[in-house]
mmCIF file of N, CA and C in Angstrom:
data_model
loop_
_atom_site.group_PDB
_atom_site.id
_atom_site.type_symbol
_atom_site.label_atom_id
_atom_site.label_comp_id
_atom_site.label_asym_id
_atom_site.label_seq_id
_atom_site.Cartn_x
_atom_site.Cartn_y
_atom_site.Cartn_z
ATOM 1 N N UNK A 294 50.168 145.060 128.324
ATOM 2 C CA UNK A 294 50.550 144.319 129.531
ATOM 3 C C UNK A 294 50.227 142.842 129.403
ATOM 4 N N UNK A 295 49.496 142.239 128.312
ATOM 5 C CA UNK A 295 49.153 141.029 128.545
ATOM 6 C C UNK A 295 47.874 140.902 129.197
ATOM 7 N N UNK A 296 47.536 141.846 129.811
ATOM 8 C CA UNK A 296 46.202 141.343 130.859
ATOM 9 C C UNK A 296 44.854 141.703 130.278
ATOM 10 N N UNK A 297 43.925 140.716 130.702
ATOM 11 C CA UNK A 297 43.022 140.355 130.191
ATOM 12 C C UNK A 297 41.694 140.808 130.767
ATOM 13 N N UNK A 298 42.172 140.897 132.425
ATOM 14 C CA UNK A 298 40.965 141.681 133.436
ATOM 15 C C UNK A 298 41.581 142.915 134.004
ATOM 16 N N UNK A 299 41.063 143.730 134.969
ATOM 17 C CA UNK A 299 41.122 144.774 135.588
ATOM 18 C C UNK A 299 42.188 144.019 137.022
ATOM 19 N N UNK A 300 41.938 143.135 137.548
ATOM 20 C CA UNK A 300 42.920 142.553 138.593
ATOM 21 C C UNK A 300 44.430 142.603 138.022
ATOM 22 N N UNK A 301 44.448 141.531 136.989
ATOM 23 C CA UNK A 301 45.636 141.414 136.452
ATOM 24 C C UNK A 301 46.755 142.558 136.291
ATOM 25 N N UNK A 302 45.909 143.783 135.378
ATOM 26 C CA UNK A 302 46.762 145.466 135.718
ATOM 27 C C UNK A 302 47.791 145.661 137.207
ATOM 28 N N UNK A 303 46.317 145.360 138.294
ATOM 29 C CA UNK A 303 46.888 145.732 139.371
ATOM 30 C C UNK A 303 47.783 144.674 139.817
ATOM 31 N N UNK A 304 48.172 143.625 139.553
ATOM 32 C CA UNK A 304 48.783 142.941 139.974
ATOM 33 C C UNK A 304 49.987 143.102 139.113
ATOM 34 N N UNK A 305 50.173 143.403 138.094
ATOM 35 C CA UNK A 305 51.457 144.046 137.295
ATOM 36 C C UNK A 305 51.934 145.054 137.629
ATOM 37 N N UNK A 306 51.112 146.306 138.422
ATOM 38 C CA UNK A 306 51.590 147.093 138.952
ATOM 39 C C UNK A 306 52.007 147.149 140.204
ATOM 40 N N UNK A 307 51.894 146.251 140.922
ATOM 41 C CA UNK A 307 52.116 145.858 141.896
ATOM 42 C C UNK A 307 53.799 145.027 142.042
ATOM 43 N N UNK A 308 53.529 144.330 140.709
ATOM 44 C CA UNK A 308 55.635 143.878 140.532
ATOM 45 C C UNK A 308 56.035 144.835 140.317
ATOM 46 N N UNK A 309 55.685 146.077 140.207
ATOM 47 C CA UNK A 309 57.055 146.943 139.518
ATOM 48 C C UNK A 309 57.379 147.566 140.950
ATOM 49 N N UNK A 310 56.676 147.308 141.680
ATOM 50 C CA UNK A 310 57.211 147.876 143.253
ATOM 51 C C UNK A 310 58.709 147.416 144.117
ATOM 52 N N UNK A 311 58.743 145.802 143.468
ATOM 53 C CA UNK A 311 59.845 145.495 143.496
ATOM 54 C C UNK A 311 60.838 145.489 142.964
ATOM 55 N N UNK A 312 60.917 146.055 141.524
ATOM 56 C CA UNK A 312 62.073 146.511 140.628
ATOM 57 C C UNK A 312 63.083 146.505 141.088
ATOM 58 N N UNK A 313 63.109 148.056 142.248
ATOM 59 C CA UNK A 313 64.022 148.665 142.599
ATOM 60 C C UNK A 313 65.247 148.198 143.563
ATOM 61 N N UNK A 314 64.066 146.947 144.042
ATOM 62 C CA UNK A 314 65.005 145.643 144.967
ATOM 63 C C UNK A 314 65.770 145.014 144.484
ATOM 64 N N UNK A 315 65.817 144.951 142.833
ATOM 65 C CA UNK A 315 66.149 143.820 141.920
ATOM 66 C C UNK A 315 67.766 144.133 141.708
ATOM 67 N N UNK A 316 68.887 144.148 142.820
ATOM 68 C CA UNK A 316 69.745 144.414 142.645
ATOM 69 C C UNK A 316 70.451 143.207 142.102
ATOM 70 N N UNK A 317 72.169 143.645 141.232
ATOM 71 C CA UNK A 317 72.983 142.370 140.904
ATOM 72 C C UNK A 317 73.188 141.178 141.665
ATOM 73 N N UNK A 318 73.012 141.185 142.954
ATOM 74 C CA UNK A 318 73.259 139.792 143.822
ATOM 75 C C UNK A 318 72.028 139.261 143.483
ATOM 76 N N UNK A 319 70.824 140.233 143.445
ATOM 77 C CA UNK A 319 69.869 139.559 143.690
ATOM 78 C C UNK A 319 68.743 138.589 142.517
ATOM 79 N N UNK A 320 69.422 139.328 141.047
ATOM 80 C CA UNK A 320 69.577 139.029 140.158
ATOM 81 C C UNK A 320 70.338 137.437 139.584
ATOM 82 N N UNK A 321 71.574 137.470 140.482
ATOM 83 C CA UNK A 321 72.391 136.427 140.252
ATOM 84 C C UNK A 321 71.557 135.121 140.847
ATOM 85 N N UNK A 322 71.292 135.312 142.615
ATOM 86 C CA UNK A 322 70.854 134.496 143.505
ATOM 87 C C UNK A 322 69.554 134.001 142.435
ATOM 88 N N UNK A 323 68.909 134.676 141.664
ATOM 89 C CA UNK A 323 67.475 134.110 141.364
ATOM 90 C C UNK A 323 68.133 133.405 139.814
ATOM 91 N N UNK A 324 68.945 133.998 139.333
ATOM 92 C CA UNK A 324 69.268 133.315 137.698
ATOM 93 C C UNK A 324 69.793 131.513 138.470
ATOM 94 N N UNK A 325 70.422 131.789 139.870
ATOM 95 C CA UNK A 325 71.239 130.166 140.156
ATOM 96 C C UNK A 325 69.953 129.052 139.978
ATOM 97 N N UNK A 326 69.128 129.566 141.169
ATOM 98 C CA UNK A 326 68.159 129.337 141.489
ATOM 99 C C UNK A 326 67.259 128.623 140.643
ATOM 100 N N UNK A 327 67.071 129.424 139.058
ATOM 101 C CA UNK A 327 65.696 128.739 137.736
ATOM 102 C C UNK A 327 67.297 128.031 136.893
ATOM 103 N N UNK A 328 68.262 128.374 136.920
ATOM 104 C CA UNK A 328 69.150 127.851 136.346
ATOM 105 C C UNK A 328 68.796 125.855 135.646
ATOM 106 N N UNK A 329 68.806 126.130 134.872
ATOM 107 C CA UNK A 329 68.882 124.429 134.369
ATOM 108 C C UNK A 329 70.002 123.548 134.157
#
């Protein structure tokens, strides 16, 4: 995972809660968004 403490875990497990939100619009809206 990258993580280095016991917080960090839980806080990685904690993004995967939103995965399932991570639909194609919502995908798109965030690629415009960091877009360069």
């Amino acid at each position: 995972t990258g993580a280095s403490k016991v917080s960090q875990v839980h806080e990685n497990m904690k993004a995967l809660d939103v995965v399932p939100k991570l639909t194609a619009e919502v995908m798109k809206a965030i690629e415009a968004a960091t877009a360069v």
